[in-house]
XYZ file of C-alpha atoms in Angstrom:
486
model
C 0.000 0.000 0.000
C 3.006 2.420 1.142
C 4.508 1.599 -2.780
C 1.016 2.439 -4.519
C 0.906 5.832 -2.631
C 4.391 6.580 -3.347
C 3.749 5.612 -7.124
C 0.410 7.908 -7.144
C 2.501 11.194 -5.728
C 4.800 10.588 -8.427
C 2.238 10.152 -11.142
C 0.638 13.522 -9.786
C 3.893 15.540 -8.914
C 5.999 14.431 -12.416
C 3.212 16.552 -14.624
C 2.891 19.484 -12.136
C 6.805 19.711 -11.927
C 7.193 19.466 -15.455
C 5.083 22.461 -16.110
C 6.688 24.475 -13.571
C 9.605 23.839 -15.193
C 8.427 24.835 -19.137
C 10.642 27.816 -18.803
C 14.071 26.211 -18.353
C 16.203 24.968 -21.307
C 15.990 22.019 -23.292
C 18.303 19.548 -22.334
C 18.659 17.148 -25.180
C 19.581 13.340 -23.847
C 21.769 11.498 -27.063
C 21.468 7.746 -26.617
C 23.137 5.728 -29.047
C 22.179 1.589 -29.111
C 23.347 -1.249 -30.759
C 22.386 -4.663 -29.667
C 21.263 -3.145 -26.184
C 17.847 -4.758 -25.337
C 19.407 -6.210 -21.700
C 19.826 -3.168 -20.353
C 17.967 -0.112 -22.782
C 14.715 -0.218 -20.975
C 16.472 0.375 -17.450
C 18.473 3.011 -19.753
C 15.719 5.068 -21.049
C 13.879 4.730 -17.909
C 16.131 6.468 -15.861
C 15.959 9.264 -18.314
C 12.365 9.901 -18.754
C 12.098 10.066 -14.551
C 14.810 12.931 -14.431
C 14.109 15.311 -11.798
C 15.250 17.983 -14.146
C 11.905 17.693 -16.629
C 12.942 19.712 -19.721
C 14.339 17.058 -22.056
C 13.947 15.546 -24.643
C 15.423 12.068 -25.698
C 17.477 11.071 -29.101
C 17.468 7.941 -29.098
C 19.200 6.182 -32.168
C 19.617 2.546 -33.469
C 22.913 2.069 -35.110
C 21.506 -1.266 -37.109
C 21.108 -3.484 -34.162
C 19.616 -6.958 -34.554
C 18.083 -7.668 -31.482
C 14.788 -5.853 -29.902
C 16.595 -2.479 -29.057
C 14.479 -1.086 -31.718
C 11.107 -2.309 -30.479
C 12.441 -1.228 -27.059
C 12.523 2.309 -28.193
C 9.550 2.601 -30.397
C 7.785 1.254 -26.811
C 9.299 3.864 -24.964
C 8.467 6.751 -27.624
C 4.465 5.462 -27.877
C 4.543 5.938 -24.177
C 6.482 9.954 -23.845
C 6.452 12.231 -26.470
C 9.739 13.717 -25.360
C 11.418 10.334 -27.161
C 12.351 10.530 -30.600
C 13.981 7.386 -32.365
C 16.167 7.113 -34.807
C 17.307 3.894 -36.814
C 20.496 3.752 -39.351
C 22.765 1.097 -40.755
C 25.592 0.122 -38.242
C 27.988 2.534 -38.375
C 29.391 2.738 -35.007
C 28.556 4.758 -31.916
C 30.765 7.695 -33.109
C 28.685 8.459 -36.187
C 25.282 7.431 -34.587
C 26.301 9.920 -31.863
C 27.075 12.696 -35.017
C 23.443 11.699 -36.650
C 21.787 12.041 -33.446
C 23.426 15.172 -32.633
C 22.231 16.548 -36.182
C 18.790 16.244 -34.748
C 19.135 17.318 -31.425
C 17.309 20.589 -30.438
C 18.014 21.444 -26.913
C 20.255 24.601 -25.901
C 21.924 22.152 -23.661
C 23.341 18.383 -24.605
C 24.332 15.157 -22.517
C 25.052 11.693 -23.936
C 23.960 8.631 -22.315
C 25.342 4.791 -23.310
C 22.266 2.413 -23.356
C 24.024 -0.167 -21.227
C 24.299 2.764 -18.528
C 21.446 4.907 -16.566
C 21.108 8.242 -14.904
C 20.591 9.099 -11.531
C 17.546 11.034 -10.872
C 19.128 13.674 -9.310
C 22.274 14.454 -10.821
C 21.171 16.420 -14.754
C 19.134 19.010 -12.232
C 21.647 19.794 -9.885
C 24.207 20.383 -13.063
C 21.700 22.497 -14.838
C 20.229 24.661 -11.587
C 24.534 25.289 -11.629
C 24.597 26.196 -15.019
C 22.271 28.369 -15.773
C 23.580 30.683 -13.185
C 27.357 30.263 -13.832
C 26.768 30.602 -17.930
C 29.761 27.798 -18.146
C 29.422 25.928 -21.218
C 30.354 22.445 -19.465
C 29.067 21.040 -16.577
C 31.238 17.875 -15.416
C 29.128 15.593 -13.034
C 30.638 12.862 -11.015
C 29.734 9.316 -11.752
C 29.324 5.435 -10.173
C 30.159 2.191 -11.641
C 27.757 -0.215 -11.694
C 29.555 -4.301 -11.077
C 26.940 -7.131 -11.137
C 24.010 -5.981 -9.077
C 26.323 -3.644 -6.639
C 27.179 0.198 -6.964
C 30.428 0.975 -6.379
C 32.429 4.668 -6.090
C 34.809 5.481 -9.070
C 38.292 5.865 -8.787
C 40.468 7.662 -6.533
C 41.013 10.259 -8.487
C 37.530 10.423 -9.860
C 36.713 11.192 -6.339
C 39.282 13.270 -5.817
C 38.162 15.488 -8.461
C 34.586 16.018 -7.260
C 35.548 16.074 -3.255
C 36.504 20.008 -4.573
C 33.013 21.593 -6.668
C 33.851 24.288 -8.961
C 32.240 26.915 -10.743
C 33.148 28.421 -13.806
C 36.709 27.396 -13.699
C 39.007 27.027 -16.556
C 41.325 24.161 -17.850
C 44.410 26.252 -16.303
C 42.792 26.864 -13.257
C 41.737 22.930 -12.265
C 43.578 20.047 -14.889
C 42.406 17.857 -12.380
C 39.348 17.735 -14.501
C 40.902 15.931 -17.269
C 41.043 13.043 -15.286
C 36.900 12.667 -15.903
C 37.947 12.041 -19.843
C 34.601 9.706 -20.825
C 31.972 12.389 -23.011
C 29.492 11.069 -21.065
C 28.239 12.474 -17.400
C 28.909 16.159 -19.070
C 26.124 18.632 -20.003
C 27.234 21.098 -23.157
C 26.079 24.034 -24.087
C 24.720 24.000 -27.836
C 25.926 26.731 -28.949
C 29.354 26.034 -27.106
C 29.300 22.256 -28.931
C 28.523 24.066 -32.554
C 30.873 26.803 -32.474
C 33.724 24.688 -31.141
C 32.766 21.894 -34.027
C 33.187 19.126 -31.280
C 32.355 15.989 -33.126
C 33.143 12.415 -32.326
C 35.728 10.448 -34.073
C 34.615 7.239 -35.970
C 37.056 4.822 -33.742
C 36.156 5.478 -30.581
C 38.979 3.194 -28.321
C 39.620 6.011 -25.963
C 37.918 8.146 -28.662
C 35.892 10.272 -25.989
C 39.180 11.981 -24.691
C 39.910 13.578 -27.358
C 36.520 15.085 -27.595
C 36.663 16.218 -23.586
C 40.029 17.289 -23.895
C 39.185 19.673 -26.676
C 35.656 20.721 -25.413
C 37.889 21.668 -21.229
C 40.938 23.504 -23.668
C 38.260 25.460 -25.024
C 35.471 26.427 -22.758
C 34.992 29.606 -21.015
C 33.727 28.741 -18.138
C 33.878 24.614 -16.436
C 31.380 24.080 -13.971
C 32.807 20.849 -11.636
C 29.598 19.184 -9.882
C 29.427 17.320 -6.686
C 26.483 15.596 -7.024
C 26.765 12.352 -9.241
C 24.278 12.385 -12.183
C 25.237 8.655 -14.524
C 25.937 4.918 -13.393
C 28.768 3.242 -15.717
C 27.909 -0.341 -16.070
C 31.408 -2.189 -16.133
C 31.237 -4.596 -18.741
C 33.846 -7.168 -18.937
C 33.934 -7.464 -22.644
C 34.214 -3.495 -22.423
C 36.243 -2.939 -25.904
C 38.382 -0.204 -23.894
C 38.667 -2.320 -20.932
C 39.114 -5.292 -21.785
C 41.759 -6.171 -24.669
C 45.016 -7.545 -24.165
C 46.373 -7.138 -27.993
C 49.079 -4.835 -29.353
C 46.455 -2.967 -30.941
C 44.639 -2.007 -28.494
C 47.962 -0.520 -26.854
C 48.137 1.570 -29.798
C 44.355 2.754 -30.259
C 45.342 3.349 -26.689
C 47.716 5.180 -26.704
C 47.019 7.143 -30.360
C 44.353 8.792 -28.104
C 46.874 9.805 -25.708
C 49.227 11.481 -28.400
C 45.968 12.922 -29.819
C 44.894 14.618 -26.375
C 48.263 15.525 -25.417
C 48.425 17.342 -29.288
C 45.106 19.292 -28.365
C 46.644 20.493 -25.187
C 49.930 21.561 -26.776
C 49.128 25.219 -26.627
C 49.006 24.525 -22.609
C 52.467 23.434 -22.121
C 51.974 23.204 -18.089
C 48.589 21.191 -18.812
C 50.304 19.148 -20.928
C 52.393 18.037 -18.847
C 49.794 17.464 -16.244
C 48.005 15.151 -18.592
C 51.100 13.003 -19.013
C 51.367 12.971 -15.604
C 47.707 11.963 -14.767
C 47.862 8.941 -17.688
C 51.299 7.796 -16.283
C 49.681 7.218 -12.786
C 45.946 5.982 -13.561
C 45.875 4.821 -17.070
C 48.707 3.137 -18.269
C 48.860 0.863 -15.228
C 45.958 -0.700 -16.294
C 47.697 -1.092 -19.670
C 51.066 -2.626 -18.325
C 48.878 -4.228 -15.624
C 47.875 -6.548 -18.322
C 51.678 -7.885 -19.131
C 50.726 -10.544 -16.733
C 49.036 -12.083 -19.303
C 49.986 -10.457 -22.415
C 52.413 -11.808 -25.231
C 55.320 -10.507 -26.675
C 53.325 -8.094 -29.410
C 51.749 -6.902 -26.236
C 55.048 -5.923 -24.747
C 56.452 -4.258 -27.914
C 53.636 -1.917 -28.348
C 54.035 -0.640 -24.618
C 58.004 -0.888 -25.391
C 57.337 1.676 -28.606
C 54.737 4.029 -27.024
C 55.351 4.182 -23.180
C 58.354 6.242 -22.811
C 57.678 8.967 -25.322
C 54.626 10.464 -22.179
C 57.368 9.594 -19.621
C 59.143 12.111 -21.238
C 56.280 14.592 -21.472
C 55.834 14.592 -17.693
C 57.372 17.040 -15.252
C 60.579 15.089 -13.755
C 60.252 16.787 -10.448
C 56.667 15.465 -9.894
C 56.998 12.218 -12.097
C 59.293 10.971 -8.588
C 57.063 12.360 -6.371
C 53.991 10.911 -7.323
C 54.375 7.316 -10.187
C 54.623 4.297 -7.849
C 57.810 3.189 -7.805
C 56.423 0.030 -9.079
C 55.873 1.310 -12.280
C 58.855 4.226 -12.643
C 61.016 1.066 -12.661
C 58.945 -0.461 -15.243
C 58.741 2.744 -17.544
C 62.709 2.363 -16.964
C 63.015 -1.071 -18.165
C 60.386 -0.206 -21.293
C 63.006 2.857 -21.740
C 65.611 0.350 -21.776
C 64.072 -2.360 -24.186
C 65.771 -4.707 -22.312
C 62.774 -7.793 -23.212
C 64.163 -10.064 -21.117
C 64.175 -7.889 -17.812
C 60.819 -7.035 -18.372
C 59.363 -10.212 -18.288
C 61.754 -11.226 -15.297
C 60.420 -8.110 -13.440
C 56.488 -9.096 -14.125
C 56.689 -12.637 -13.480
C 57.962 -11.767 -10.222
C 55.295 -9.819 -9.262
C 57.219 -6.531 -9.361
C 54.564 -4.451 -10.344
C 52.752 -5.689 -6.861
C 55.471 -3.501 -4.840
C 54.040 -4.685 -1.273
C 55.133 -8.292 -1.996
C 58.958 -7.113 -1.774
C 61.211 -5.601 1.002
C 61.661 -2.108 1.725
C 64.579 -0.474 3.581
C 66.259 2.957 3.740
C 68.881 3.986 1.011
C 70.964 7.206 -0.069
C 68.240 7.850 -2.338
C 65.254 7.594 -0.353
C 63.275 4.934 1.630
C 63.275 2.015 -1.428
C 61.128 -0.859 -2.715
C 63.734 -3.735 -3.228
C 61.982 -4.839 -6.500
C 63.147 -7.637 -8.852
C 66.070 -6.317 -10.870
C 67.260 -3.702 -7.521
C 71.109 -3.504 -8.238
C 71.208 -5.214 -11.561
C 68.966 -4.239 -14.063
C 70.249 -0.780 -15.713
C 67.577 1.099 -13.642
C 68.511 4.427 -11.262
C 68.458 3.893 -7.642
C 65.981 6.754 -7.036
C 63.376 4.599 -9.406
C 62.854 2.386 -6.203
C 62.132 5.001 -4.152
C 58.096 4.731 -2.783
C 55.990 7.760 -3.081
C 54.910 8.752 0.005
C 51.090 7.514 -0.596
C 52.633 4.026 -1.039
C 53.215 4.563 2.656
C 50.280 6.403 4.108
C 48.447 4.676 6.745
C 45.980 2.705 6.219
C 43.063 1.559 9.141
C 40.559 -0.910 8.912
C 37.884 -1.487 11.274
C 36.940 -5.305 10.487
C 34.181 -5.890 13.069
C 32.331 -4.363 16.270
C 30.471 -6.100 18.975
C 29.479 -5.224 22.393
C 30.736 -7.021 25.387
C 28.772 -6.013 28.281
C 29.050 -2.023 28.869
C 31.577 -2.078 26.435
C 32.173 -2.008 22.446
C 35.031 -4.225 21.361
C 36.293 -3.473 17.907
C 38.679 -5.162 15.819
C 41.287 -2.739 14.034
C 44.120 -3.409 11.299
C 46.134 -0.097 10.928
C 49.353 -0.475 9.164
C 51.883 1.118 6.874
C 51.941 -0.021 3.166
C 55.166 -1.619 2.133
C 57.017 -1.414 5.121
C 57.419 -4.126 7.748
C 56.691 -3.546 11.051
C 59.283 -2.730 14.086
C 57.841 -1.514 17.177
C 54.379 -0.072 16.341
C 51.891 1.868 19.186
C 48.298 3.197 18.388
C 46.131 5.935 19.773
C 42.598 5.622 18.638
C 39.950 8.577 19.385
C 36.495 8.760 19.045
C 33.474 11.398 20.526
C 34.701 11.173 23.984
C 34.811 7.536 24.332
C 37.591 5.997 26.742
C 39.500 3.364 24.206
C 41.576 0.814 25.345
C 44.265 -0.670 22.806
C 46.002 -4.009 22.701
C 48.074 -5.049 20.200
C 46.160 -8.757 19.367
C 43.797 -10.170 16.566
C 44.747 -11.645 13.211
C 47.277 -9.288 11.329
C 46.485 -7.343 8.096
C 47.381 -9.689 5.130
C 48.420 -8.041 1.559
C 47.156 -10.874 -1.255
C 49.327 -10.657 -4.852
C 47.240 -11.219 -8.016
C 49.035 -14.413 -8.313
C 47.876 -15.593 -4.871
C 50.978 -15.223 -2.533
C 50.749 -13.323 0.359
C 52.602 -10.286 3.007
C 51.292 -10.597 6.000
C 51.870 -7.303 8.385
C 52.988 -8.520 11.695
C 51.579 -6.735 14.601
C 48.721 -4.916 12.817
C 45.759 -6.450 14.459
C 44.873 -4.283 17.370
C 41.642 -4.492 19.871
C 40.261 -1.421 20.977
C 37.516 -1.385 23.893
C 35.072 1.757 24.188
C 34.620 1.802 27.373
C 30.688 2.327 28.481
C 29.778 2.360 24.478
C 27.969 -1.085 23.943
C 24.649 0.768 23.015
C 25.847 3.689 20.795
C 28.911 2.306 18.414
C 30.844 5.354 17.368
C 30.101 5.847 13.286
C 34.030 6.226 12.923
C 37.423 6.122 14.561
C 40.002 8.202 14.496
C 43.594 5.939 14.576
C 47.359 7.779 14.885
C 50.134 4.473 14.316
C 53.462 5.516 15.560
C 56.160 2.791 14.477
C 59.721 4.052 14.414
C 60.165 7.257 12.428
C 56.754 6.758 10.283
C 53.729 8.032 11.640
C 50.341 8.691 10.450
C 46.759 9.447 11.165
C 43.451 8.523 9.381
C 39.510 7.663 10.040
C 37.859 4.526 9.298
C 34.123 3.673 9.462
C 32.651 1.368 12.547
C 30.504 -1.497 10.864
């Protein structure tokens, strides 16, 4: 009975919104499909149910042979705001064009048919928008695995942890890290006189597209509130391949963006930088089970955006993990690069650490014999950082009794104590409890000795603290960071 009510608000307050909202700007929604019937309904769904009502929907059929069509044509009988299209298979670049062609709204968003909106997410760029007068909105998005919703990257994060408004490309090249053409909102006019346009190939395609429209737009708004769900599809073709070519469509787009921002020397180089640490590790990620084409590509292609990247930051900020690998690609040395993956080296917490003249170092395969500088080993310091885990809670008569891993990546422990605070709570800490345990890709293990830890709130059975706040001092590392109480 609750769902029926909820469902007859909606049916009443989705009209009555809408025509309070006649006055805004069309925002035109571009869905390209081919072969999407699994997931187009949920798709098109999410967009008709927008809280931001103004829209209208391309949706074109680039030739598919499944029931994407009929999925469509369903969802156009049903809201006039859909409008299909149907072509030969061409691929998603020119269905993307033809749709575009079409489009009327003073405002334009793409939208994958495997993926969906949030409901929330278009309104809260476009309320941003039309008062900033930006011609790109960037919204933050979430990756959709199996039936779960998990965050983005890091750095995705990162990015939209710090909301901007009408920023530039000089100001924040941080934003080039969100390089898919999706979860943006363009301005028409913006898109037309800029003559963005999507490439045929797409492998990586959309960065060269983003790249141009953040070089060029006066005015970036950066969004906080998330506004598309990426389905992660295994059989992704930018995801997924593990063939030469695909490390050259790879990295063509690279020398394509880094082109486009060659009138930005300084964001240039921040681009090389970003790629260096988040993308190409997934490429040479995949030499554990890539042949020897693989391994040529990356040999040919890798070190010419080592080179474009600042030096000073390039040691600061690559792994050293993979600065020793970009060495040994510099190198050519085949031989030493297979040695170095096929014992684990790019998994730097399976190896030794100590201090050197150059720095506290990784003692990775090939460390004093493979032509590679000393100061290559050297771990950034967020290889290091702490890291706290709070694996369970329970009360034990007055008391809360969690169970805490806090350790420091890549280094062994010596002599470590911990201070853990919460709202007020008296914690007691012993040192007990199974010990963090780092697990390689190819199933061996590092176990941390000494990193379990059982902390007692005193008096705090009945109201668990939402977080802890942990400070592990263990020789001359320290650190401090919050975890969430299960």
């Amino acid at each position: 009975m609750a769902r029926l009510r909820r469902r007859l608000r909606r049916l009443v307050a989705m009209p009555l919104d809408r025509w309070r909202q006649r006055s805004r700007p069309l925002l035109s929604i571009v869905v390209p499909v081919f072969n999407g019937e699994a997931y187009l309904d949920t798709c098109l769904t999410s967009a008709r149910r927008q809280d931001y009502r103004r829209i209208e929907i391309v949706v074109i059929d680039d030739g598919s042979t499944d029931g994407s069509l009929q999925i469509a044509r369903h969802h156009a009988a049903t809201d006039k705001r859909v409008t299909v299209l149907s072509q030969a298979n061409a691929g998603v670049g020119e269905a993307r064009r033809a749709a575009v062609a079409v489009a009327t709204g003073e405002f334009l968003t793409f939208l994958d048919a495997d993926d969906w909106l949030t409901r929330g997410g278009l309104r809260a760029a476009m309320d941003v928008l039309e008062q900033t007068g930006s011609d790109i909105s960037v919204m933050p998005y979430q990756r959709q695995e199996g039936a779960a919703i998990r965050p983005p990257a890091p750095w995705i994060r990162a990015l939209h942890a710090r909301p901007a408004r009408h920023t530039t490309l000089v100001e924040r090249p941080d934003v080039l890290v969100n390089a898919v053409a999706c979860a943006k909102i363009f301005r028409r006019t913006f898109w037309d006189a800029t003559q963005l346009t999507f490439p045929t190939v797409l492998l990586a395609g959309d960065q060269i597209v983003t790249a141009t429209a953040y070089r060029d737009a006066d005015g970036i708004d950066i969004s906080g509130v998330t506004g598309y769900t990426w389905r992660r599809q295994e059989s992704s073709i930018s995801q997924g391949q593990v063939t030469a070519e695909a490390v050259h469509a790879r990295q063509d787009a690279i020398d394509a963006v880094l082109e486009v921002l060659a009138p930005l020397p300084d964001v240039r180089a921040e681009r090389a930088l970003q790629y260096l640490r988040y993308n190409i590790p997934n490429s040479v990620l995949k030499l554990e089970r890539a042949d020897d084409a693989y391994l040529d590509a990356l040999v040919e292609r890798v070190p010419r955006i080592v080179d474009a990247a600042p030096p000073d930051r390039y040691a600061l900020e690559v792994p050293a993990q993979y600065r020793v690998l970009y060495a040994l690609l510099a190198n050519g040395d085949r031989e030493a690069i297979w040695r170095y993956v096929r014992a684990e080296g790019m998994q730097s917490e399976m190896h030794p650490s100590g201090m050197e003249p150059a720095g506290l170092t990784s003692y990775l395969p090939g460390w004093q014999s493979d032509p590679v500088p000393p100061e290559a080993y050297v771990l950034t310091a967020e290889q290091t950082a702490l890291k706290v885990q709070v694996r369970g809670s329970h009360a034990e008569g007055p008391d809360r009794v969690l169970d805490v891993a806090a350790w420091f990546p890549n280094l062994d422990p010596v002599d470590p104590t911990l201070e853990v605070k919460t709202d007020g709570d008296v914690a007691d800490v012993e040192q007990a409890g199974e010990p963090a345990v780092f697990l390689s890709r190819m199933g061996s293990e590092r176990p941390y000795p000494g990193s379990g830890w059982i902390v007692t709130l005193r008096g705090a059975a009945r109201r668990a603290p939402k977080q802890v706040t942990v400070t592990l001092k263990d020789g001359p590392h320290e650190g401090t960071a919050t975890a969430n109480v299960p």
